[in-house]
Coordinates of C-alpha atoms and ligand atoms in Angstrom, one line a residue:
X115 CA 2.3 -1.1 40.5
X116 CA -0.2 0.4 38.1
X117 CA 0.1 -0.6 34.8
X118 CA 0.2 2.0 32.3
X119 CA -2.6 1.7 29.1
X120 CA -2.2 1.3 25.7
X121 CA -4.6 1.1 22.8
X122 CA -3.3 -0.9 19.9
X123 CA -6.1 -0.6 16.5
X124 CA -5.6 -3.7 14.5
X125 CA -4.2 -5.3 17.9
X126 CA -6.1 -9.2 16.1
X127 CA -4.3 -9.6 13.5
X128 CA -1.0 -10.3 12.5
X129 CA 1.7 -7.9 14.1
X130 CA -0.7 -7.1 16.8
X131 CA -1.5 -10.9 18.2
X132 CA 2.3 -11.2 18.3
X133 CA 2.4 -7.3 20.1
X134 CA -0.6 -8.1 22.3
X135 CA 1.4 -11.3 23.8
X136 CA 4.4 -9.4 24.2
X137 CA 2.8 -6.0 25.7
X138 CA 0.2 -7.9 28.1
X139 CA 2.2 -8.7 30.6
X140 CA 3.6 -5.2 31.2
X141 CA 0.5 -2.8 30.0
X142 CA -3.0 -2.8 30.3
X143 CA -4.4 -2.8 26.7
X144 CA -7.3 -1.6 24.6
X145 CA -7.1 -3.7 21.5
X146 CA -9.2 -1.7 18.9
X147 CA -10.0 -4.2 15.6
X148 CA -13.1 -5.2 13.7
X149 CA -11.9 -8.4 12.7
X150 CA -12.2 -7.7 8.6
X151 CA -9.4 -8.8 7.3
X152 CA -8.8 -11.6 9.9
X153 CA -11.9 -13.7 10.8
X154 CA -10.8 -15.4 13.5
X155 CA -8.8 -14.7 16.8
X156 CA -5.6 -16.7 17.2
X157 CA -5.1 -17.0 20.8
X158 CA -6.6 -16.2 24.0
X159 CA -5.7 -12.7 25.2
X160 CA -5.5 -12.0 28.8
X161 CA -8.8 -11.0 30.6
X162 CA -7.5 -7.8 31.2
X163 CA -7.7 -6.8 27.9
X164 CA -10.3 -5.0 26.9
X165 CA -11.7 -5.4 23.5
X166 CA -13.8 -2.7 21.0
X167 CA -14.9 -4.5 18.5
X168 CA -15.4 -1.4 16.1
X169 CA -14.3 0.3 12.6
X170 CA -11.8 2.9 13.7
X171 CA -13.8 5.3 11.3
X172 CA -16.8 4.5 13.7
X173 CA -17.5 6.8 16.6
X174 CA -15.3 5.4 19.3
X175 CA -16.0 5.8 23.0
X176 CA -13.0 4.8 25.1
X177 CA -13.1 3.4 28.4
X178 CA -11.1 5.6 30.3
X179 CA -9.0 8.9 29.7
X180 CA -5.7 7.9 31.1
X181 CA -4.0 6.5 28.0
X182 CA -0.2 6.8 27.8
X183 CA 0.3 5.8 24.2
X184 CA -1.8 4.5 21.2
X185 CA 0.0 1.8 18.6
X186 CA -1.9 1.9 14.7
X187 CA -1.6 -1.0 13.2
X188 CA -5.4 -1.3 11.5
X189 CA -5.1 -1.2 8.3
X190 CA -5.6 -3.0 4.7
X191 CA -2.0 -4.2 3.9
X192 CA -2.3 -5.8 0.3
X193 CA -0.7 -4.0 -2.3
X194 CA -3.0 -5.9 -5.2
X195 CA -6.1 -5.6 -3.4
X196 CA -5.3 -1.5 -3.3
X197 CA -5.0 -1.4 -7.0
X198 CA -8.6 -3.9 -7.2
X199 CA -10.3 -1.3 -4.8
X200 CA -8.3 2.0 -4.3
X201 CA -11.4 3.6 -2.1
X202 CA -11.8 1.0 0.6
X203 CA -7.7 1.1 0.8
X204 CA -8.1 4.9 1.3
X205 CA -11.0 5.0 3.5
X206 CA -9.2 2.2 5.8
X207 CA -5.7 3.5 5.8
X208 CA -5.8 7.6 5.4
X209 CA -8.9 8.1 6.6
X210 CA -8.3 5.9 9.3
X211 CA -5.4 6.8 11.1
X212 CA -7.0 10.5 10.4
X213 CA -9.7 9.3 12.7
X214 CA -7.2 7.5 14.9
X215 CA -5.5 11.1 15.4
X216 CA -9.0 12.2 16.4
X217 CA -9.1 10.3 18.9
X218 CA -5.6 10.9 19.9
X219 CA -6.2 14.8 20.1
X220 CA -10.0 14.6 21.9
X221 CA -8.4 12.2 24.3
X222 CA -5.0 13.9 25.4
X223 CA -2.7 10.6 23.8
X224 CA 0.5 12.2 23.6
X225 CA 2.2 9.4 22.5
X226 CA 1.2 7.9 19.0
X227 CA 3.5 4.7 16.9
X228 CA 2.2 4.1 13.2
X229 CA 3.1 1.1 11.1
X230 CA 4.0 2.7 7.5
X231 CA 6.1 0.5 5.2
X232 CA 9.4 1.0 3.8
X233 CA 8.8 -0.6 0.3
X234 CA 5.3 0.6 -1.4
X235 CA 6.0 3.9 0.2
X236 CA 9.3 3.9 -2.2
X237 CA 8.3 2.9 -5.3
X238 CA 10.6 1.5 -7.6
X239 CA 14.1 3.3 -7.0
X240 CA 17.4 2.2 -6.6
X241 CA 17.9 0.4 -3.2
X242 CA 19.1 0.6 -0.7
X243 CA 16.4 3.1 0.5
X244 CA 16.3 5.0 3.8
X245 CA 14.6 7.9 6.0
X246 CA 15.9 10.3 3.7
X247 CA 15.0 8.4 -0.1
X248 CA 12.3 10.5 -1.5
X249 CA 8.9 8.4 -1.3
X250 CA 7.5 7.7 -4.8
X251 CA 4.5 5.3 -4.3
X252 CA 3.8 2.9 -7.3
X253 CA 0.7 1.8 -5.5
X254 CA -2.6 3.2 -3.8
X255 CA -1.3 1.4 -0.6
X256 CA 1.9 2.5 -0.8
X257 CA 0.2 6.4 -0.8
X258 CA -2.3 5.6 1.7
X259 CA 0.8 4.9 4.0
X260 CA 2.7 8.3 3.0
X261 CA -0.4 10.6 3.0
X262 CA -1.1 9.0 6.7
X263 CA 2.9 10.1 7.3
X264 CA 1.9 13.6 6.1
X265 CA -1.4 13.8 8.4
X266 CA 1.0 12.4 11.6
X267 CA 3.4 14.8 10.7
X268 CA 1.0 17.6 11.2
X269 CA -0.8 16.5 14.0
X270 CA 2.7 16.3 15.8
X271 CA 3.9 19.8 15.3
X272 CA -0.2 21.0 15.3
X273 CA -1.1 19.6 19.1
X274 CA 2.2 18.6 20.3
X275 CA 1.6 15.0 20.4
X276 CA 4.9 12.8 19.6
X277 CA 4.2 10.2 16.6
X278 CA 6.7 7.9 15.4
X279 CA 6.1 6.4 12.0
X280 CA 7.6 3.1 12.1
X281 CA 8.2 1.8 8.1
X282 CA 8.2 -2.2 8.2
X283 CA 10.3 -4.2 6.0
X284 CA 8.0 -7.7 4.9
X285 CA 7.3 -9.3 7.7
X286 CA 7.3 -12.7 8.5
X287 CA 6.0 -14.9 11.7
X288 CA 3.4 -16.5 13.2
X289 CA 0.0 -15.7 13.2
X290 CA 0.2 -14.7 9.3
X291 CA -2.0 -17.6 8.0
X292 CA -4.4 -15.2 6.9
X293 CA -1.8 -12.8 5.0
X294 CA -1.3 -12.3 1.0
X295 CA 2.5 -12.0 1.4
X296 CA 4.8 -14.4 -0.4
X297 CA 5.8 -16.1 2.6
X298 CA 2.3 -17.4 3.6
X299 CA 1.4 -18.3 0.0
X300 CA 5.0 -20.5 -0.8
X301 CA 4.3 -22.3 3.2
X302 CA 0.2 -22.9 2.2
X303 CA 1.2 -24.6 -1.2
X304 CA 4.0 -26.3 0.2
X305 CA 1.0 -27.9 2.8
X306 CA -1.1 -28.2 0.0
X307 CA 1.5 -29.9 -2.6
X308 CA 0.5 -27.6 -4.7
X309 CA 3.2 -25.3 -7.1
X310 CA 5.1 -22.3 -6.0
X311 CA 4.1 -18.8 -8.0
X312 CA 6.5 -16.2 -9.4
X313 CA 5.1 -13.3 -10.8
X314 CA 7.8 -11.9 -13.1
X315 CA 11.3 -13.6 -13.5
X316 CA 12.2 -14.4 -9.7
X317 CA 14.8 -11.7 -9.5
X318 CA 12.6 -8.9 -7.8
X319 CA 13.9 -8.8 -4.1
X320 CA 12.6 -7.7 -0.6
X321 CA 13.9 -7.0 3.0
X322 CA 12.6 -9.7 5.1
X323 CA 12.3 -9.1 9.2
X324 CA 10.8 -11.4 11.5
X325 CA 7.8 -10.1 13.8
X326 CA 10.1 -10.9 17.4
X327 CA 12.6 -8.4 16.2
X328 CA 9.6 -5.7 14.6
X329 CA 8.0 -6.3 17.9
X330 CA 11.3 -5.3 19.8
X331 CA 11.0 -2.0 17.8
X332 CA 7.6 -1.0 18.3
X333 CA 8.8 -1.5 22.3
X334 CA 11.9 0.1 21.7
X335 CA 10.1 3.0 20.5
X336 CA 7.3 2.7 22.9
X337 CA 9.8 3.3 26.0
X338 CA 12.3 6.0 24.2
X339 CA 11.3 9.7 24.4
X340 CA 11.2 10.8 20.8
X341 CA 9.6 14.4 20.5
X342 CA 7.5 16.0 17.5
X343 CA 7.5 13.7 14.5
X344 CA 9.5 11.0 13.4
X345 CA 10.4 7.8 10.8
X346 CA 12.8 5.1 11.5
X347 CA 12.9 1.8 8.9
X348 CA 12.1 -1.4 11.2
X349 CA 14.0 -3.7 8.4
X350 CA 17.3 -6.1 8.2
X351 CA 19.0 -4.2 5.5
X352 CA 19.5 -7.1 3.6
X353 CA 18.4 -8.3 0.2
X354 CA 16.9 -11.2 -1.1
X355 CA 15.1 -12.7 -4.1
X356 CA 12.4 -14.1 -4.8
X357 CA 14.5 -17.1 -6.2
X358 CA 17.0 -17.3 -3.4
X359 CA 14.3 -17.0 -1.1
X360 CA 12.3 -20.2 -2.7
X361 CA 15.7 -21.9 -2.4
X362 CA 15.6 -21.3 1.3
X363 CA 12.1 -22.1 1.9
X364 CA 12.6 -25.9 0.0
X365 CA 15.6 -26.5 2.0
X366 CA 14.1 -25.9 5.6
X367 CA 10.6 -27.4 4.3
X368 CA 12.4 -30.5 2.9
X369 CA 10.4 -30.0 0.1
X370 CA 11.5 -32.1 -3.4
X371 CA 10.3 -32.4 -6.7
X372 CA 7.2 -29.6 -6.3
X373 CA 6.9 -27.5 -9.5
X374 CA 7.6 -23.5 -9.4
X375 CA 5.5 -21.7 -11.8
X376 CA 6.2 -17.9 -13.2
X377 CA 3.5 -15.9 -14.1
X378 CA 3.9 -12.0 -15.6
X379 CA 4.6 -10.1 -12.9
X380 CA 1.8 -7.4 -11.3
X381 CA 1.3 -3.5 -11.7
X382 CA 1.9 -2.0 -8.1
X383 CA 4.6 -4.5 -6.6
X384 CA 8.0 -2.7 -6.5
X385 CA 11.3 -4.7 -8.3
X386 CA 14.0 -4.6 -5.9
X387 CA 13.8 -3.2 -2.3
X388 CA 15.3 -3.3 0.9
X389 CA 15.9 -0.5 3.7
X390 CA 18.7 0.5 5.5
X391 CA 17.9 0.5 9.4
X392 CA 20.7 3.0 10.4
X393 CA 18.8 5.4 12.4
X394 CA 16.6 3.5 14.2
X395 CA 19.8 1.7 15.5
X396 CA 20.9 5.0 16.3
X397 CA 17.6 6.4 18.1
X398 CA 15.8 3.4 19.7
X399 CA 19.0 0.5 19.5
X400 CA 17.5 -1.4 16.8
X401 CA 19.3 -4.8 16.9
X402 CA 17.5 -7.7 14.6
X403 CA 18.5 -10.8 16.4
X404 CA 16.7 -13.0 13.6
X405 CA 18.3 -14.3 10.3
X406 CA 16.3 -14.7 7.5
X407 CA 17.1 -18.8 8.0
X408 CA 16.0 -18.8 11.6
X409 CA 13.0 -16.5 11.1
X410 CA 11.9 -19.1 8.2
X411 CA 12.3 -21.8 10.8
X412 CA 10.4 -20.3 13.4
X413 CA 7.5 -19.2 10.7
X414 CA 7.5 -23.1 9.1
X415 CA 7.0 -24.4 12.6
X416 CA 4.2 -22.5 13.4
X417 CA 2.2 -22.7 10.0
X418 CA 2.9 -26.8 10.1
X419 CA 1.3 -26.6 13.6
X420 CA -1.7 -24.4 12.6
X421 CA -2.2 -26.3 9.7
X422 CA -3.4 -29.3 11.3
X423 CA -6.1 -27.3 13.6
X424 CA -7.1 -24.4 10.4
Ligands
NAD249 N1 2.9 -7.6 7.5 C1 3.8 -6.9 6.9 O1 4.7 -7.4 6.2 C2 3.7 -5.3 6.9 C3 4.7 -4.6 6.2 C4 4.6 -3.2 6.2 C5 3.6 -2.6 6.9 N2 2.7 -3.3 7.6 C6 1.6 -2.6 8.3 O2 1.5 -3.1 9.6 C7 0.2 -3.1 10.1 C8 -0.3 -4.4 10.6 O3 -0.2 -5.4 9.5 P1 -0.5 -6.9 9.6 O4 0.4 -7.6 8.7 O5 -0.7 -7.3 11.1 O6 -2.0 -6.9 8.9 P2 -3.3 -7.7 9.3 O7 -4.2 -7.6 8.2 O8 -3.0 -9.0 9.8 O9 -3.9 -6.9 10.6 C9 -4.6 -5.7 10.5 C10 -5.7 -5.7 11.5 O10 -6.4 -4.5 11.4 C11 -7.8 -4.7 11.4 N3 -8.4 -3.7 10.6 C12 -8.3 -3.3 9.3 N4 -9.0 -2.3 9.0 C13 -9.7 -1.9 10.1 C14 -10.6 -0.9 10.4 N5 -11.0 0.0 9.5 N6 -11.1 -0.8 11.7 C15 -10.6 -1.6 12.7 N7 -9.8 -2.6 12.4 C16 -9.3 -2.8 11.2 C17 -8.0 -6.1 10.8 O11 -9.2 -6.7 11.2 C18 -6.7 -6.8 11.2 O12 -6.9 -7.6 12.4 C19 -0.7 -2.5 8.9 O13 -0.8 -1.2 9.1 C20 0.2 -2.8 7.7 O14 0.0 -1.9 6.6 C21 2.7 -4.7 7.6

């Protein structure tokens, strides 16, 4: 059987190396990434793969014209490093997938899946939030995500092309030794023996979902027929604290006696959040088989095992 192809931007770093080992099997795939944010490739891919090292606001010349679907994932994900440098955050997220749905137009890719996120797009508002909260971005990352939403949204109903914004709770996996995210900084110290940071009193809370189950989604979605344009949350719907969480991460790290240190907490990051993920449950069968535990687990493993090799 011919295998169907798929181009997935940002396909080397975090979510995609855990989405390239799932799809690969299945799909042929163009993995679109120029390695900035992520120096180094995790894993070997399969040979089939076929790799453009490029900037997705560079020309891009693809290798064929059959494409059934293109997955965006490129993109600069760090809330703080927006606010440091709003213009590479714009020029890498808005202009980016603008230039992705260039290429999604001039090459006849009908269907298009965006990662967007269901927290900086939100602000700080009363959670929980869903598809129909009113977006209120407190960050230039959390508008280059929602401007992107606007340009998808257009280029849906403009050249009938169906797009799917996906909007990610705070993942958590393997493969995110490179990340900024709490959850890489708490398992790095803990390796290091080095103390936890707070930034404000502990009690600001976010919807953690582990990449197996986000990665389910994005192939949920990848196989549904969804027409014109689209946002479902990928999230658990549950909230947790930045003090419960440390709790949680001491207890599966065994980790005694290491100090936890609060700092004043930082312009841009939201308070409380966490999404509800009713309607993707609805429209592609969302089911999160991961608690927040056994996703912690599976992360600690892998970052214990990297560790020694990094
Ligand atoms: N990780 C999370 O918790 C989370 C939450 C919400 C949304 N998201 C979104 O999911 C997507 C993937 O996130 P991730 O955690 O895997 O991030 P990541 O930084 O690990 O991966 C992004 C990849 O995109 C590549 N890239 C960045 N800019 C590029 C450009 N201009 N041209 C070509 N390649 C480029 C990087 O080299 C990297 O390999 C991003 O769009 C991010 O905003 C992630």
């Amino acid at each position: 059987m011919i295998k169907k192809t798929i181009i997935i931007t940002g396909g080397l770093g975090f979510i995609g190396t855990n989405l390239v080992k799932k799809l690969e099997k299945k799909y042929k795939l163009i993995i679109i990434d120029n390695l900035c944010t992520n120096k180094k490739k995790y894993c070997q891919f399969s040979k089939n793969n076929f790799l453009i090292k490029k900037d997705i606001n560079k020309k891009i010349k693809l290798p064929n014209r059959d494409i059934y679907a293109l997955i965006h994932l490129a993109a600069k994900g760090s809330v703080i490093d927006s606010i440091q440098n709003p213009s590479e955050n714009f020029l890498a997220n808005t202009m980016g997938t603008f230039k992705v749905l260039e290429i999604c137009k001039d090459y006849n890719i009908k269907k298009v899946i965006i990662a967007s996120t269901g927290g900086a797009i939100m602000g700080n508002q009363n959670p929980p939030v869903d598809e129909n909260s009113l977006p209120k971005p407190i960050s230039p990352y959390g508008a280059s995500k929602l401007s992107a939403e606007a340009y998808c949204s257009a280029y849906a109903y403009s050249y009938g092309i169906s797009i799917t914004a996906l909007r990610f709770s705070n993942i958590l996996g393997p493969y995110s030794w490179h990340k900024k995210g709490v959850i890489t900084k708490y398992f790095k110290s803990i390796l290091d023996k080095k103390p936890l940071v707070i930034y404000g009193d502990g009690d600001s809370t976010r919807d953690y979902l582990y990449v197996e189950d986000l990665c389910d989604g994005i192939l949920k979605t990848l196989k549904k027929k969804l027409v014109g344009f689209e946002v479902l949350h990928l999230s658990s719907g549950k909230e947790t604290s930045i003090n419960n969480l440390i709790k949680k991460i001491f207890k599966i790290t065994n980790t005694l006696n290491l100090k936890v240190i609060k700092k004043k907490a930082r312009n841009g990051e939201v308070n409380r959040n966490f999404s509800l993920n009713i309607k993707a449950r609805k429209k592609i069968n969302f089911k999160p088989r991961y608690s927040l535990d056994k996703a912690l687990i599976e992360t600690w493993k892998w970052f214990k095992d990297f560790s020694i090799n990094a």
